[in-house]
Amino acid sequence: MAAGECVFLVGGSGCGKTTTLKMVNRLVEPTTGRVRVDGRDTCDLEPHALRRGIGYVFQQVGLFPHLSVARNVAITLSLLGAPQPEQDARADELLMLVGLPPAEYRDRMPHQLSGGQQQRVGIARALAARPGLMLLDEPFGALDPVTRDRLQQSFQDIRRELGFTSIFVSHDMVEALLLADRIAVMDGGRIIQVGTPRELLVHPDGPAVSALMETPRRHTAVVDALLAEAGA
Amino acid sequence: MSGPWAEQLALLPGYLVAHLQLTLAALLLGTAVSVPLGVWVTRRPSLEGPVLAVAGVVQTVPSLALLAIMVPLLGALAVVLQGAVGVELRSIGFLPALVALTLYSMLPILRNTVTGIAGVDPALREAAAGVGMTGRQQLARVELPLALPVIVAGLRTATVWVVGTATLSTPVGATSLGNYIFSGLQTRNQAAVLVGCVAAAGLALLLDAAIRGLEIGLAQRRRGVAAAALAVLGLLVAVTVGATVADRLGGGETPVRIGSKTFTEQYILAEVLAETVRREAGRPSEPVPSLGSTVLFDALRSDQIDLYIDYSGTIWATVMKRETLPDDRDAVLAEVGTWLRENHGIELVAALGFENTYALGMRRAQAEQLGIRRIGDLARVASGLEIGADYEFFARPEWTALADTYGLAFGKQRSMDSALMYQAVASGEVDVISAFSTDGRIAGYDLQLLEDDRGVIPPYDAIVLAAPALVRERPDVIEALRPLAGSIDAEAMQRMNFAVDDGGASPESVGRAFVEDHQAP
């Protein structure tokens, strides 16, 4: 992967997307082969040290219920031993970035937030230690479509601003087409095709990839037809 | 406020603080052991079953038995430690009670620690690992804080159990609110029993409410509630620690510790000894009431108490394990005295002058109707009669000797509390009891004691025994006690017992009055 790139892992349930993602930060240990981040074998580092340099966002969010929003955001900094004022300043900065005004949100407890707000905090938490790499495991999968759309927009903006590299697991093909620089299609634990969204749409390699591309195509066709009718 | 209540309430601060010391120390120790053990077990799932099973088995041991068994266990350990590293260990008193109560407190805390940690949402474990926590940080920053309300709930269960069970630590020599209950039941002092029960229940409720507050405060993250609960708990701990420190600092001279068994006569005589030591030797003294009979002898032998009253026949049969019967009282006294001095360094200071012997007793009317005056007359009718006796009696060599010599086979045998025995025979619940010859209730209930016509039961002279260290280090105390020799006859003892058992007087006041009268002329 190139620096700053956003690669999506897509494919049917059980195809190995999440496992592949978790091998990067060693939440799952690879049985064979090697994972390199910034040219270094991940097995050369202690897992916790490795993970402090990689942002991780997942569908269940996993905000610590006994810590305030600001303490959740700054948790990795606190693990790294950053002084309290630095943690506070960084938490405010990130809350601002993810669209939650710090004055209003920093002292709230997680259960006082909506699902979308919780995942915004989850993203802020993953970004706290300025990781060069972000891992996102269906981060918006449990949100309603409107909220999902807003968060996708926000994510895109943040990515442009910060320039981190990201690996994104999703089974939402529209999301992949909107956000990805490249998409890797997986099946049965293997990557069967990698390419830009356009390449995959135009030159799907085999029936499995074609099938995946079929849904967004059909949806688009239906929406286009409706719009055309309305325009006529 | 009337006399008996004021007298009992005056004891409350001392007993309450002792009860708190025992309870809080046991809970602290129990928590300090159980929480790490619980955490360790969650890291090794294969051990979870076995560890919880062991804690569960400890819980099923009746609490009184668990307390009692600590005395010989610690006694054995004390011998080992003394030999190996020269450390002295007290096998009666605070320590055995502390160990037993700690064990007793462990199961709920352990179980709730395991449950609490297992109940942490897997998503939070994943998040904790994902943000880069080490295993230890995941435990300290996520798992323990989230399991805390559940762990505190376990602590609360343990607290209520331990406050209640601590009342049973009196027989192993630890002072607690149980002192009220044990001595109150024995001397039929309802005021004492009531004060003890109400105080123990009140303490349990207070601690329960305080910990409940802590639990709610933690679970709902309400700082105010948690802080108020902690303040109450902190106050109790401060009082306890303060009293302990004051005890240590203001101690001055170590008091002479006077043990007693669990019946009225012993409470009175312990007070007679205590008062004599105070007045005649000018030394402070402290009663250690309601100990088990074999615990007492071991405690004296190992200098854990300084004085107590035993009976020559008990030493003869149960300690010296003699089976033959000597010719007379004086011969037994002389031989017991020599044996104790030579084998244990214990001094037989004085024989008080009366015997408290086991004697079979019946309602006078029934005895006359059946034509029974001597034990020998019982054999022919025994199969149709029921005998009631204190807990020890049927296991004692005297009973075996009686049954063998006279061929006694009763229709039914029942063990009961010695305090209830007299009432049981008077009301016809049983026909014969193993009475104590000095008990005031023999006259009170008009009972007939049966003559031991074949001389099976050894003489039971009441004797003052002094521990080896007391003999060596405080000869003035021994000398002050010598004049008690021959000072109490059987009739005087019966009168004193009756004054407590039926007259509502306290053993302390009766004992003190005796010393005053005895001294006056």
mmCIF file of N, CA and C in Angstrom, chain A residues 90 93-94 96-98 127 153-164:
data_model
loop_
_atom_site.group_PDB
_atom_site.id
_atom_site.type_symbol
_atom_site.label_atom_id
_atom_site.label_comp_id
_atom_site.label_asym_id
_atom_site.label_seq_id
_atom_site.Cartn_x
_atom_site.Cartn_y
_atom_site.Cartn_z
ATOM 1 N N ARG A 90 -5.308 17.947 23.245
ATOM 2 C CA ARG A 90 -5.467 17.067 22.094
ATOM 3 C C ARG A 90 -6.902 16.555 21.993
ATOM 4 N N GLU A 93 -9.040 19.281 20.545
ATOM 5 C CA GLU A 93 -8.711 19.441 19.132
ATOM 6 C C GLU A 93 -9.412 18.364 18.292
ATOM 7 N N LEU A 94 -9.361 17.110 18.788
ATOM 8 C CA LEU A 94 -9.942 16.008 18.034
ATOM 9 C C LEU A 94 -11.457 16.044 18.057
ATOM 10 N N MET A 96 -13.235 18.685 18.163
ATOM 11 C CA MET A 96 -13.541 19.705 17.168
ATOM 12 C C MET A 96 -13.481 19.097 15.770
ATOM 13 N N LEU A 97 -12.426 18.329 15.510
ATOM 14 C CA LEU A 97 -12.205 17.727 14.198
ATOM 15 C C LEU A 97 -13.350 16.798 13.800
ATOM 16 N N VAL A 98 -13.856 15.998 14.769
ATOM 17 C CA VAL A 98 -14.925 15.048 14.433
ATOM 18 C C VAL A 98 -16.302 15.675 14.568
ATOM 19 N N LEU A 127 -7.496 8.493 16.534
ATOM 20 C CA LEU A 127 -6.572 9.459 15.936
ATOM 21 C C LEU A 127 -5.655 10.129 16.950
ATOM 22 N N GLN A 153 -18.849 11.369 5.101
ATOM 23 C CA GLN A 153 -18.346 12.678 4.655
ATOM 24 C C GLN A 153 -17.245 13.181 5.578
ATOM 25 N N SER A 154 -17.555 13.101 6.898
ATOM 26 C CA SER A 154 -16.589 13.575 7.885
ATOM 27 C C SER A 154 -15.270 12.813 7.746
ATOM 28 N N PHE A 155 -15.391 11.482 7.585
ATOM 29 C CA PHE A 155 -14.182 10.675 7.491
ATOM 30 C C PHE A 155 -13.335 11.103 6.303
ATOM 31 N N GLN A 156 -14.023 11.328 5.194
ATOM 32 C CA GLN A 156 -13.313 11.749 3.989
ATOM 33 C C GLN A 156 -12.571 13.071 4.220
ATOM 34 N N ASP A 157 -13.273 14.020 4.892
ATOM 35 C CA ASP A 157 -12.656 15.325 5.169
ATOM 36 C C ASP A 157 -11.432 15.171 6.057
ATOM 37 N N ILE A 158 -11.610 14.364 7.132
ATOM 38 C CA ILE A 158 -10.520 14.189 8.094
ATOM 39 C C ILE A 158 -9.315 13.547 7.409
ATOM 40 N N ARG A 159 -9.593 12.575 6.562
ATOM 41 C CA ARG A 159 -8.521 11.870 5.873
ATOM 42 C C ARG A 159 -7.746 12.829 4.971
ATOM 43 N N ARG A 160 -8.479 13.679 4.292
ATOM 44 C CA ARG A 160 -7.794 14.659 3.431
ATOM 45 C C ARG A 160 -6.927 15.584 4.267
ATOM 46 N N GLU A 161 -7.478 15.975 5.445
ATOM 47 C CA GLU A 161 -6.763 16.926 6.285
ATOM 48 C C GLU A 161 -5.505 16.305 6.881
ATOM 49 N N LEU A 162 -5.627 15.066 7.368
ATOM 50 C CA LEU A 162 -4.507 14.469 8.116
ATOM 51 C C LEU A 162 -3.594 13.601 7.265
ATOM 52 N N GLY A 163 -4.115 13.052 6.189
ATOM 53 C CA GLY A 163 -3.277 12.308 5.263
ATOM 54 C C GLY A 163 -2.797 10.950 5.734
ATOM 55 N N PHE A 164 -3.505 10.347 6.677
ATOM 56 C CA PHE A 164 -3.083 9.000 7.128
ATOM 57 C C PHE A 164 -3.450 7.931 6.115
#
